[in-house]
DNA sequence: AAGAATGGCAACCGCTCATGA
DNA sequence: ATCATGAGCGGTTGCCATTCT
């Protein structure tokens, strides 16, 4: 009662729009602009309800629509935003110029959702169907292997998690700022995934400090200088399965675990998953913190972690290992050139809570 | 080659919210 | 305060093209 009556009215066309109808609507809106949709059909000479006209304009006729395939960056942005916003398609679409909520919704339902599921990610929660991280932590706790000096966090936040948190703590405008400089470009992503030569050239790494990071910059720098290799240690220490206190460094434990791993796709075994988890964790941290020199304004690529299988990760790590060398810290404006060290020379600085503290607040 | 199954997508439906009388 | 109306949103449907058997 009192509901939209367009479906009740007689002689109103439904279904696909003909080119003639499109022409009429486009012509009308071009001249008179968007106003009262309920009066549009009559004025434009269309046998449609206003609602139908509005939808056709918004989803198809609007001149500012982008059309075509979604770019990798758009895909990643959708996934990231969906993790935070859920099925709020209109809000998601607001962050993607030229894309409609309907388009994004369809893309999600027909492509992205399936892809995540294929990768063992629950599209509703954006978390693995089986949460290995929690299991590992529990296992470590059971055997008293958790690093005693590292009270919190017990595990590092994934980039997804801390992007989510960052978003929750800031507004959407800020979010774009936060995302800038935390990213890979499509080109660098492909380099990472396909390159046979070292994918990481640490001397080219810039840490882009967005507005969000500015307050932390000094603290961050200090930690960089005080810790012998706090960034690297962070990568390794952030992997919960390495958070134990035997005599090996995180790095060597990590290496040996990966070297023993020879799975090729997916996570069919616990070790597969472990390797993938660690590697992707490492890469996503790297991806989250670094961007290529001169490309500081890229869009976040959180999907990277899911597209890297265990073997790929191993290759990346080895490549990375072989190319790492000592460098210098140079600070200027918004960027820091990070130094890098061979994995073998990593000092065992596992108890540096300050390192975690900095990242925890990112 | 043909029918079935599947995927992608445009459009519809029903609901909520905002606004104004 | 209540009601009518329009706009917007998200879930769902159904068409069509493509792929599979």
mmCIF file of C-alpha atoms (C1' of nucleotides) in Angstrom:
data_model
loop_
_atom_site.group_PDB
_atom_site.id
_atom_site.type_symbol
_atom_site.label_atom_id
_atom_site.label_comp_id
_atom_site.label_asym_id
_atom_site.label_seq_id
_atom_site.Cartn_x
_atom_site.Cartn_y
_atom_site.Cartn_z
ATOM 1 C CA UNK A 1 0.000 0.000 0.000
ATOM 2 C CA UNK A 2 1.420 3.332 -1.010
ATOM 3 C CA UNK A 3 4.444 1.581 -2.439
ATOM 4 C CA UNK A 4 5.911 2.323 -5.753
ATOM 5 C CA UNK A 5 3.218 1.886 -8.211
ATOM 6 C CA UNK A 6 5.283 1.678 -11.352
ATOM 7 C CA UNK A 7 4.863 -2.043 -11.566
ATOM 8 C CA UNK A 8 1.114 -1.703 -11.161
ATOM 9 C CA UNK A 9 0.569 0.870 -13.821
ATOM 10 C CA UNK A 10 -0.491 -0.357 -17.156
ATOM 11 C CA UNK A 11 1.349 -0.143 -20.417
ATOM 12 C CA UNK A 12 4.695 0.450 -18.794
ATOM 13 C CA UNK A 13 7.517 -1.306 -20.499
ATOM 14 C CA UNK A 14 9.871 -3.539 -18.569
ATOM 15 C CA UNK A 15 13.005 -5.384 -19.391
ATOM 16 C CA UNK A 16 15.856 -4.381 -21.599
ATOM 17 C CA UNK A 17 16.039 -0.896 -22.962
ATOM 18 C CA UNK A 18 15.892 -0.355 -26.702
ATOM 19 C CA UNK A 19 18.322 2.042 -28.387
ATOM 20 C CA UNK A 20 15.383 4.356 -29.086
ATOM 21 C CA UNK A 21 14.481 4.494 -25.429
ATOM 22 C CA UNK A 22 18.075 5.152 -24.505
ATOM 23 C CA UNK A 23 18.189 7.934 -27.028
ATOM 24 C CA UNK A 24 15.052 9.554 -25.632
ATOM 25 C CA UNK A 25 16.221 9.372 -22.053
ATOM 26 C CA UNK A 26 19.727 10.524 -22.828
ATOM 27 C CA UNK A 27 18.418 13.411 -24.886
ATOM 28 C CA UNK A 28 16.034 14.480 -22.175
ATOM 29 C CA UNK A 29 18.549 14.317 -19.322
ATOM 30 C CA UNK A 30 21.209 16.033 -21.401
ATOM 31 C CA UNK A 31 18.920 18.992 -21.937
ATOM 32 C CA UNK A 32 17.015 19.196 -18.670
ATOM 33 C CA UNK A 33 19.375 17.496 -16.298
ATOM 34 C CA UNK A 34 18.577 15.132 -13.482
ATOM 35 C CA UNK A 35 15.575 16.226 -11.504
ATOM 36 C CA UNK A 36 12.352 14.564 -10.542
ATOM 37 C CA UNK A 37 12.558 11.045 -11.867
ATOM 38 C CA UNK A 38 8.875 10.364 -11.580
ATOM 39 C CA UNK A 39 8.140 13.021 -14.146
ATOM 40 C CA UNK A 40 10.894 12.003 -16.549
ATOM 41 C CA UNK A 41 9.052 9.240 -18.420
ATOM 42 C CA UNK A 42 6.180 11.471 -19.334
ATOM 43 C CA UNK A 43 8.327 14.403 -20.332
ATOM 44 C CA UNK A 44 10.788 12.245 -22.219
ATOM 45 C CA UNK A 45 8.085 10.283 -23.972
ATOM 46 C CA UNK A 46 8.946 6.982 -22.403
ATOM 47 C CA UNK A 47 6.629 4.214 -21.320
ATOM 48 C CA UNK A 48 8.724 3.389 -18.314
ATOM 49 C CA UNK A 49 8.440 4.163 -14.661
ATOM 50 C CA UNK A 50 10.666 6.861 -13.238
ATOM 51 C CA UNK A 51 12.545 4.352 -11.247
ATOM 52 C CA UNK A 52 13.455 2.416 -14.331
ATOM 53 C CA UNK A 53 14.637 5.625 -16.015
ATOM 54 C CA UNK A 54 16.770 6.554 -13.061
ATOM 55 C CA UNK A 55 18.389 3.151 -12.995
ATOM 56 C CA UNK A 56 19.063 3.206 -16.710
ATOM 57 C CA UNK A 57 20.691 6.605 -16.466
ATOM 58 C CA UNK A 58 22.784 5.812 -13.426
ATOM 59 C CA UNK A 59 23.936 2.406 -14.538
ATOM 60 C CA UNK A 60 24.285 2.827 -18.251
ATOM 61 C CA UNK A 61 23.673 6.203 -19.886
ATOM 62 C CA UNK A 62 25.573 8.499 -17.542
ATOM 63 C CA UNK A 63 28.443 9.954 -19.538
ATOM 64 C CA UNK A 64 30.975 9.689 -16.743
ATOM 65 C CA UNK A 65 30.832 5.927 -16.565
ATOM 66 C CA UNK A 66 34.116 4.192 -17.025
ATOM 67 C CA UNK A 67 32.941 0.894 -18.550
ATOM 68 C CA UNK A 68 35.228 -1.943 -19.432
ATOM 69 C CA UNK A 69 37.141 -4.342 -17.274
ATOM 70 C CA UNK A 70 38.100 -3.521 -13.744
ATOM 71 C CA UNK A 71 41.767 -2.744 -13.356
ATOM 72 C CA UNK A 72 43.881 -4.651 -10.882
ATOM 73 C CA UNK A 73 43.945 -1.612 -8.662
ATOM 74 C CA UNK A 74 40.186 -1.318 -8.765
ATOM 75 C CA UNK A 75 39.853 -4.989 -7.906
ATOM 76 C CA UNK A 76 42.116 -4.613 -4.953
ATOM 77 C CA UNK A 77 40.350 -1.544 -3.770
ATOM 78 C CA UNK A 78 37.002 -3.300 -3.955
ATOM 79 C CA UNK A 79 38.283 -6.194 -1.902
ATOM 80 C CA UNK A 80 39.820 -3.911 0.662
ATOM 81 C CA UNK A 81 36.747 -1.756 0.934
ATOM 82 C CA UNK A 82 34.480 -4.765 1.075
ATOM 83 C CA UNK A 83 36.378 -6.101 4.018
ATOM 84 C CA UNK A 84 35.682 -2.894 5.847
ATOM 85 C CA UNK A 85 32.283 -1.900 4.523
ATOM 86 C CA UNK A 86 30.701 -5.228 3.710
ATOM 87 C CA UNK A 87 27.962 -5.218 1.077
ATOM 88 C CA UNK A 88 27.568 -1.477 1.148
ATOM 89 C CA UNK A 89 27.953 -1.267 -2.576
ATOM 90 C CA UNK A 90 27.024 2.358 -2.883
ATOM 91 C CA UNK A 91 29.731 3.353 -0.420
ATOM 92 C CA UNK A 92 32.229 1.161 -2.174
ATOM 93 C CA UNK A 93 31.239 2.612 -5.532
ATOM 94 C CA UNK A 94 31.742 6.099 -4.159
ATOM 95 C CA UNK A 95 35.437 5.306 -3.910
ATOM 96 C CA UNK A 96 35.658 4.123 -7.494
ATOM 97 C CA UNK A 97 34.979 6.964 -9.897
ATOM 98 C CA UNK A 98 33.045 5.913 -12.961
ATOM 99 C CA UNK A 99 31.830 2.676 -11.458
ATOM 100 C CA UNK A 100 28.317 1.977 -10.292
ATOM 101 C CA UNK A 101 27.220 0.095 -7.236
ATOM 102 C CA UNK A 102 25.426 -2.368 -9.463
ATOM 103 C CA UNK A 103 28.524 -2.975 -11.518
ATOM 104 C CA UNK A 104 30.650 -3.540 -8.458
ATOM 105 C CA UNK A 105 28.064 -5.771 -6.873
ATOM 106 C CA UNK A 106 27.878 -7.892 -9.998
ATOM 107 C CA UNK A 107 31.635 -8.041 -10.261
ATOM 108 C CA UNK A 108 31.896 -9.101 -6.668
ATOM 109 C CA UNK A 109 29.250 -11.778 -6.941
ATOM 110 C CA UNK A 110 30.434 -13.202 -10.223
ATOM 111 C CA UNK A 111 34.205 -12.923 -9.904
ATOM 112 C CA UNK A 112 35.825 -11.680 -6.758
ATOM 113 C CA UNK A 113 33.830 -13.785 -4.341
ATOM 114 C CA UNK A 114 34.693 -16.957 -6.182
ATOM 115 C CA UNK A 115 38.310 -16.015 -6.474
ATOM 116 C CA UNK A 116 38.642 -15.435 -2.757
ATOM 117 C CA UNK A 117 36.958 -18.722 -2.001
ATOM 118 C CA UNK A 118 39.309 -20.469 -4.351
ATOM 119 C CA UNK A 119 42.144 -18.992 -2.379
ATOM 120 C CA UNK A 120 40.719 -20.309 0.852
ATOM 121 C CA UNK A 121 39.463 -16.922 1.945
ATOM 122 C CA UNK A 122 35.992 -16.544 3.299
ATOM 123 C CA UNK A 123 34.571 -13.658 1.247
ATOM 124 C CA UNK A 124 32.256 -12.709 4.059
ATOM 125 C CA UNK A 125 34.969 -12.293 6.663
ATOM 126 C CA UNK A 126 38.024 -11.978 4.411
ATOM 127 C CA UNK A 127 39.790 -14.435 6.635
ATOM 128 C CA UNK A 128 41.056 -17.900 5.852
ATOM 129 C CA UNK A 129 38.432 -20.572 6.337
ATOM 130 C CA UNK A 130 40.866 -22.242 8.683
ATOM 131 C CA UNK A 131 42.696 -19.815 10.873
ATOM 132 C CA UNK A 132 46.167 -21.206 11.022
ATOM 133 C CA UNK A 133 47.492 -18.166 12.797
ATOM 134 C CA UNK A 134 45.388 -18.739 15.844
ATOM 135 C CA UNK A 135 46.288 -22.392 15.862
ATOM 136 C CA UNK A 136 49.951 -21.651 15.703
ATOM 137 C CA UNK A 137 49.729 -19.204 18.536
ATOM 138 C CA UNK A 138 47.837 -21.695 20.647
ATOM 139 C CA UNK A 139 50.394 -24.320 19.824
ATOM 140 C CA UNK A 140 53.192 -22.020 20.814
ATOM 141 C CA UNK A 141 51.512 -21.114 24.030
ATOM 142 C CA UNK A 142 51.018 -24.734 24.860
ATOM 143 C CA UNK A 143 54.677 -25.505 24.512
ATOM 144 C CA UNK A 144 55.800 -22.275 26.156
ATOM 145 C CA UNK A 145 57.612 -21.258 23.036
ATOM 146 C CA UNK A 146 56.110 -17.859 22.712
ATOM 147 C CA UNK A 147 58.689 -15.156 22.991
ATOM 148 C CA UNK A 148 58.641 -14.251 26.637
ATOM 149 C CA UNK A 149 59.717 -10.668 26.191
ATOM 150 C CA UNK A 150 57.206 -9.878 23.548
ATOM 151 C CA UNK A 151 54.053 -9.222 25.420
ATOM 152 C CA UNK A 152 52.043 -7.694 22.650
ATOM 153 C CA UNK A 153 50.927 -7.948 20.037
ATOM 154 C CA UNK A 154 50.994 -11.722 20.036
ATOM 155 C CA UNK A 155 50.857 -11.620 16.340
ATOM 156 C CA UNK A 156 51.281 -8.877 13.827
ATOM 157 C CA UNK A 157 48.244 -7.462 12.186
ATOM 158 C CA UNK A 158 47.843 -8.439 8.602
ATOM 159 C CA UNK A 159 47.754 -5.529 6.244
ATOM 160 C CA UNK A 160 44.077 -6.174 5.807
ATOM 161 C CA UNK A 161 43.548 -5.928 9.480
ATOM 162 C CA UNK A 162 45.474 -2.811 10.021
ATOM 163 C CA UNK A 163 44.104 -1.146 6.949
ATOM 164 C CA UNK A 164 40.712 -1.959 8.315
ATOM 165 C CA UNK A 165 41.605 -0.538 11.637
ATOM 166 C CA UNK A 166 43.111 2.496 10.055
ATOM 167 C CA UNK A 167 39.949 3.015 8.133
ATOM 168 C CA UNK A 168 37.824 2.631 11.185
ATOM 169 C CA UNK A 169 39.940 5.151 12.974
ATOM 170 C CA UNK A 170 39.854 7.665 10.198
ATOM 171 C CA UNK A 171 37.414 8.912 7.666
ATOM 172 C CA UNK A 172 37.238 7.869 4.081
ATOM 173 C CA UNK A 173 39.157 10.858 2.825
ATOM 174 C CA UNK A 174 41.960 9.978 5.113
ATOM 175 C CA UNK A 175 41.784 6.458 3.962
ATOM 176 C CA UNK A 176 42.970 7.399 0.549
ATOM 177 C CA UNK A 177 45.883 9.135 2.143
ATOM 178 C CA UNK A 178 46.666 6.103 4.185
ATOM 179 C CA UNK A 179 46.561 3.880 1.212
ATOM 180 C CA UNK A 180 48.883 5.994 -0.816
ATOM 181 C CA UNK A 181 52.396 4.910 -0.306
ATOM 182 C CA UNK A 182 51.389 1.544 1.013
ATOM 183 C CA UNK A 183 51.267 -0.113 -2.245
ATOM 184 C CA UNK A 184 52.452 -1.786 -5.329
ATOM 185 C CA UNK A 185 51.669 -0.699 -8.796
ATOM 186 C CA UNK A 186 50.403 -3.168 -11.295
ATOM 187 C CA UNK A 187 53.809 -3.109 -12.886
ATOM 188 C CA UNK A 188 55.687 -3.846 -9.723
ATOM 189 C CA UNK A 189 53.160 -6.475 -8.778
ATOM 190 C CA UNK A 190 53.804 -8.248 -12.046
ATOM 191 C CA UNK A 191 57.482 -7.884 -11.480
ATOM 192 C CA UNK A 192 57.088 -9.543 -8.143
ATOM 193 C CA UNK A 193 55.072 -12.399 -9.500
ATOM 194 C CA UNK A 194 56.853 -13.027 -12.759
ATOM 195 C CA UNK A 195 60.368 -11.824 -12.489
ATOM 196 C CA UNK A 196 63.153 -14.345 -12.683
ATOM 197 C CA UNK A 197 65.679 -11.832 -11.491
ATOM 198 C CA UNK A 198 65.607 -10.349 -8.029
ATOM 199 C CA UNK A 199 62.248 -8.807 -7.548
ATOM 200 C CA UNK A 200 63.245 -6.653 -4.674
ATOM 201 C CA UNK A 201 65.916 -4.087 -4.952
ATOM 202 C CA UNK A 202 66.076 -2.727 -1.466
ATOM 203 C CA UNK A 203 68.183 0.196 -2.469
ATOM 204 C CA UNK A 204 65.249 1.417 -4.458
ATOM 205 C CA UNK A 205 62.813 1.016 -1.658
ATOM 206 C CA UNK A 206 61.223 4.085 -0.388
ATOM 207 C CA UNK A 207 59.094 4.168 2.596
ATOM 208 C CA UNK A 208 56.450 6.656 1.741
ATOM 209 C CA UNK A 209 55.230 8.465 4.722
ATOM 210 C CA UNK A 210 51.697 9.567 4.157
ATOM 211 C CA UNK A 211 49.933 12.079 6.316
ATOM 212 C CA UNK A 212 48.828 9.252 8.459
ATOM 213 C CA UNK A 213 52.369 8.342 9.251
ATOM 214 C CA UNK A 214 53.754 11.770 9.814
ATOM 215 C CA UNK A 215 53.213 11.795 13.560
ATOM 216 C CA UNK A 216 55.109 8.523 13.770
ATOM 217 C CA UNK A 217 57.913 9.510 11.508
ATOM 218 C CA UNK A 218 60.390 10.515 14.159
ATOM 219 C CA UNK A 219 59.690 7.526 16.307
ATOM 220 C CA UNK A 220 59.947 5.384 13.259
ATOM 221 C CA UNK A 221 63.274 6.824 12.282
ATOM 222 C CA UNK A 222 64.612 6.419 15.760
ATOM 223 C CA UNK A 223 63.695 2.804 15.745
ATOM 224 C CA UNK A 224 65.286 2.366 12.414
ATOM 225 C CA UNK A 225 68.479 3.816 13.725
ATOM 226 C CA UNK A 226 68.409 2.224 17.125
ATOM 227 C CA UNK A 227 67.501 -1.236 16.017
ATOM 228 C CA UNK A 228 70.172 -2.855 13.954
ATOM 229 C CA UNK A 229 67.635 -4.075 11.494
ATOM 230 C CA UNK A 230 64.283 -3.477 12.952
ATOM 231 C CA UNK A 231 62.430 -3.506 9.688
ATOM 232 C CA UNK A 232 63.759 -6.871 8.720
ATOM 233 C CA UNK A 233 63.222 -8.247 12.151
ATOM 234 C CA UNK A 234 59.726 -7.025 12.028
ATOM 235 C CA UNK A 235 59.051 -9.007 8.927
ATOM 236 C CA UNK A 236 60.261 -12.158 10.491
ATOM 237 C CA UNK A 237 59.083 -11.610 13.982
ATOM 238 C CA UNK A 238 55.641 -10.802 12.763
ATOM 239 C CA UNK A 239 55.255 -14.407 11.755
ATOM 240 C CA UNK A 240 53.737 -16.131 14.701
ATOM 241 C CA UNK A 241 55.197 -19.496 13.896
ATOM 242 C CA UNK A 242 58.659 -18.013 14.307
ATOM 243 C CA UNK A 243 57.991 -16.453 17.615
ATOM 244 C CA UNK A 244 59.884 -18.906 19.691
ATOM 245 C CA UNK A 245 62.982 -18.570 21.702
ATOM 246 C CA UNK A 246 65.484 -21.133 20.561
ATOM 247 C CA UNK A 247 68.899 -20.139 19.341
ATOM 248 C CA UNK A 248 68.166 -19.671 15.697
ATOM 249 C CA UNK A 249 67.267 -16.301 14.350
ATOM 250 C CA UNK A 250 63.836 -15.746 12.981
ATOM 251 C CA UNK A 251 65.314 -15.330 9.591
ATOM 252 C CA UNK A 252 67.127 -18.626 9.453
ATOM 253 C CA UNK A 253 64.134 -20.467 10.832
ATOM 254 C CA UNK A 254 62.039 -18.855 8.213
ATOM 255 C CA UNK A 255 64.465 -19.761 5.481
ATOM 256 C CA UNK A 256 64.757 -23.373 6.487
ATOM 257 C CA UNK A 257 61.040 -23.723 6.683
ATOM 258 C CA UNK A 258 60.638 -22.410 3.208
ATOM 259 C CA UNK A 259 63.494 -24.343 1.719
ATOM 260 C CA UNK A 260 61.928 -27.538 2.984
ATOM 261 C CA UNK A 261 58.732 -26.565 1.366
ATOM 262 C CA UNK A 262 58.091 -27.660 -2.172
ATOM 263 C CA UNK A 263 54.424 -27.427 -2.701
ATOM 264 C CA UNK A 264 53.348 -25.881 -5.925
ATOM 265 C CA UNK A 265 49.848 -24.650 -5.511
ATOM 266 C CA UNK A 266 47.360 -23.958 -2.856
ATOM 267 C CA UNK A 267 47.613 -24.965 0.734
ATOM 268 C CA UNK A 268 46.849 -28.634 0.757
ATOM 269 C CA UNK A 269 48.947 -29.393 3.784
ATOM 270 C CA UNK A 270 49.666 -27.656 7.006
ATOM 271 C CA UNK A 271 53.177 -26.860 5.870
ATOM 272 C CA UNK A 272 51.927 -25.459 2.625
ATOM 273 C CA UNK A 273 49.689 -23.208 4.476
ATOM 274 C CA UNK A 274 52.311 -22.258 6.951
ATOM 275 C CA UNK A 275 54.736 -21.345 4.232
ATOM 276 C CA UNK A 276 52.132 -19.422 2.380
ATOM 277 C CA UNK A 277 50.995 -17.677 5.476
ATOM 278 C CA UNK A 278 54.468 -16.633 6.409
ATOM 279 C CA UNK A 279 55.534 -15.683 2.968
ATOM 280 C CA UNK A 280 52.466 -13.729 2.177
ATOM 281 C CA UNK A 281 52.725 -12.126 5.541
ATOM 282 C CA UNK A 282 56.202 -11.058 4.734
ATOM 283 C CA UNK A 283 55.332 -9.869 1.303
ATOM 284 C CA UNK A 284 52.279 -8.064 2.363
ATOM 285 C CA UNK A 285 54.232 -6.320 5.037
ATOM 286 C CA UNK A 286 56.793 -5.382 2.486
ATOM 287 C CA UNK A 287 54.068 -4.354 0.135
ATOM 288 C CA UNK A 288 52.375 -2.445 2.824
ATOM 289 C CA UNK A 289 55.400 -0.547 3.843
ATOM 290 C CA UNK A 290 57.271 -0.024 0.672
ATOM 291 C CA UNK A 291 56.599 1.282 -2.734
ATOM 292 C CA UNK A 292 58.895 1.701 -5.636
ATOM 293 C CA UNK A 293 60.885 4.827 -5.824
ATOM 294 C CA UNK A 294 58.964 7.512 -7.607
ATOM 295 C CA UNK A 295 55.735 5.611 -7.321
ATOM 296 C CA UNK A 296 54.637 6.672 -3.921
ATOM 297 C CA UNK A 297 51.109 7.452 -4.906
ATOM 298 C CA UNK A 298 50.037 4.038 -5.900
ATOM 299 C CA UNK A 299 46.975 2.239 -4.803
ATOM 300 C CA UNK A 300 47.135 -0.492 -2.280
ATOM 301 C CA UNK A 301 47.459 -3.980 -3.573
ATOM 302 C CA UNK A 302 46.392 -6.269 -0.771
ATOM 303 C CA UNK A 303 45.458 -8.976 -3.204
ATOM 304 C CA UNK A 304 49.096 -9.596 -3.796
ATOM 305 C CA UNK A 305 49.298 -11.828 -0.806
ATOM 306 C CA UNK A 306 46.660 -14.121 -2.147
ATOM 307 C CA UNK A 307 48.164 -14.500 -5.540
ATOM 308 C CA UNK A 308 51.445 -15.732 -4.281
ATOM 309 C CA UNK A 309 51.645 -19.414 -3.696
ATOM 310 C CA UNK A 310 54.167 -21.095 -1.529
ATOM 311 C CA UNK A 311 56.726 -21.727 -4.202
ATOM 312 C CA UNK A 312 56.443 -18.263 -5.539
ATOM 313 C CA UNK A 313 57.014 -16.979 -2.079
ATOM 314 C CA UNK A 314 60.065 -19.086 -1.716
ATOM 315 C CA UNK A 315 61.480 -17.730 -4.934
ATOM 316 C CA UNK A 316 60.749 -14.252 -3.847
ATOM 317 C CA UNK A 317 62.429 -14.768 -0.559
ATOM 318 C CA UNK A 318 65.515 -16.214 -2.150
ATOM 319 C CA UNK A 319 65.632 -13.444 -4.659
ATOM 320 C CA UNK A 320 65.210 -10.990 -1.941
ATOM 321 C CA UNK A 321 67.858 -12.615 0.164
ATOM 322 C CA UNK A 322 70.424 -12.597 -2.556
ATOM 323 C CA UNK A 323 69.933 -8.994 -3.393
ATOM 324 C CA UNK A 324 69.848 -7.547 0.042
ATOM 325 C CA UNK A 325 72.851 -5.616 1.091
ATOM 326 C CA UNK A 326 73.772 -3.003 3.543
ATOM 327 C CA UNK A 327 72.708 0.505 2.709
ATOM 328 C CA UNK A 328 72.154 3.821 4.273
ATOM 329 C CA UNK A 329 69.307 5.620 5.853
ATOM 330 C CA UNK A 330 68.584 8.815 4.097
ATOM 331 C CA UNK A 331 65.706 10.916 5.179
ATOM 332 C CA UNK A 332 64.290 13.644 3.082
ATOM 333 C CA UNK A 333 60.817 15.036 2.887
ATOM 334 C CA UNK A 334 58.379 12.199 2.974
ATOM 335 C CA UNK A 335 60.535 9.255 2.278
ATOM 336 C CA UNK A 336 63.149 7.165 3.898
ATOM 337 C CA UNK A 337 65.550 5.034 1.973
ATOM 338 C CA UNK A 338 65.728 1.907 3.979
ATOM 339 C CA UNK A 339 68.810 -0.112 4.421
ATOM 340 C CA UNK A 340 68.767 -3.771 3.826
ATOM 341 C CA UNK A 341 70.860 -6.609 5.090
ATOM 342 C CA UNK A 342 71.578 -10.102 3.954
ATOM 343 C CA UNK A 343 69.405 -12.483 5.888
ATOM 344 C CA UNK A 344 72.404 -14.282 7.259
ATOM 345 C CA UNK A 345 73.609 -11.218 9.058
ATOM 346 C CA UNK A 346 70.361 -10.493 10.786
ATOM 347 C CA UNK A 347 70.998 -9.939 14.393
ATOM 348 C CA UNK A 348 68.751 -11.716 16.759
ATOM 349 C CA UNK A 349 66.927 -8.787 18.124
ATOM 350 C CA UNK A 350 63.762 -10.553 18.949
ATOM 351 C CA UNK A 351 63.029 -8.733 22.126
ATOM 352 C CA UNK A 352 62.821 -5.287 20.680
ATOM 353 C CA UNK A 353 59.357 -4.398 21.725
ATOM 354 C CA UNK A 354 59.779 -0.904 20.426
ATOM 355 C CA UNK A 355 59.799 -2.193 16.881
ATOM 356 C CA UNK A 356 56.461 -3.763 17.376
ATOM 357 C CA UNK A 357 55.188 -0.774 19.131
ATOM 358 C CA UNK A 358 55.744 1.396 16.136
ATOM 359 C CA UNK A 359 54.056 -0.942 13.771
ATOM 360 C CA UNK A 360 51.278 -1.655 16.110
ATOM 361 C CA UNK A 361 50.288 1.954 15.885
ATOM 362 C CA UNK A 362 50.376 2.112 12.150
ATOM 363 C "C1'" DA B 1 25.656 -30.488 -33.791
ATOM 364 C "C1'" DA B 2 22.601 -29.786 -30.170
ATOM 365 C "C1'" DG B 3 20.982 -29.476 -25.728
ATOM 366 C "C1'" DA B 4 22.435 -28.437 -20.928
ATOM 367 C "C1'" DA B 5 24.950 -25.893 -17.796
ATOM 368 C "C1'" DT B 6 27.198 -21.885 -16.489
ATOM 369 C "C1'" DG B 7 28.577 -17.044 -16.094
ATOM 370 C "C1'" DG B 8 27.983 -12.225 -16.651
ATOM 371 C "C1'" DC B 9 25.211 -8.600 -16.330
ATOM 372 C "C1'" DA B 10 21.107 -5.497 -16.819
ATOM 373 C "C1'" DA B 11 17.129 -4.664 -14.674
ATOM 374 C "C1'" DC B 12 13.566 -5.357 -11.317
ATOM 375 C "C1'" DC B 13 11.630 -5.658 -6.618
ATOM 376 C "C1'" DG B 14 10.960 -4.477 -2.090
ATOM 377 C "C1'" DC B 15 12.633 -2.183 1.544
ATOM 378 C "C1'" DT B 16 14.341 2.019 4.183
ATOM 379 C "C1'" DC B 17 15.188 6.753 4.613
ATOM 380 C "C1'" DA B 18 14.467 11.686 3.825
ATOM 381 C "C1'" DT B 19 11.516 15.311 2.995
ATOM 382 C "C1'" DG B 20 7.629 18.106 2.873
ATOM 383 C "C1'" DA B 21 2.746 18.977 3.388
ATOM 384 C "C1'" DA C 1 2.653 13.271 14.554
ATOM 385 C "C1'" DT C 2 1.264 11.246 10.399
ATOM 386 C "C1'" DC C 3 1.119 10.354 5.754
ATOM 387 C "C1'" DA C 4 2.522 10.556 0.844
ATOM 388 C "C1'" DT C 5 6.038 10.612 -2.220
ATOM 389 C "C1'" DG C 6 10.543 10.235 -4.242
ATOM 390 C "C1'" DA C 7 15.195 8.654 -4.021
ATOM 391 C "C1'" DG C 8 18.465 5.359 -3.004
ATOM 392 C "C1'" DC C 9 20.134 0.868 -1.729
ATOM 393 C "C1'" DG C 10 20.888 -4.089 -1.707
ATOM 394 C "C1'" DG C 11 19.074 -8.618 -2.913
ATOM 395 C "C1'" DT C 12 17.360 -11.169 -6.533
ATOM 396 C "C1'" DT C 13 15.782 -12.493 -11.026
ATOM 397 C "C1'" DG C 14 15.971 -13.540 -15.667
ATOM 398 C "C1'" DC C 15 17.982 -12.933 -20.183
ATOM 399 C "C1'" DC C 16 21.605 -13.847 -23.253
ATOM 400 C "C1'" DA C 17 26.081 -15.457 -24.664
ATOM 401 C "C1'" DT C 18 29.465 -18.749 -23.947
ATOM 402 C "C1'" DT C 19 31.188 -23.119 -22.616
ATOM 403 C "C1'" DC C 20 30.612 -27.811 -21.697
ATOM 404 C "C1'" DT C 21 29.064 -32.487 -22.527
#
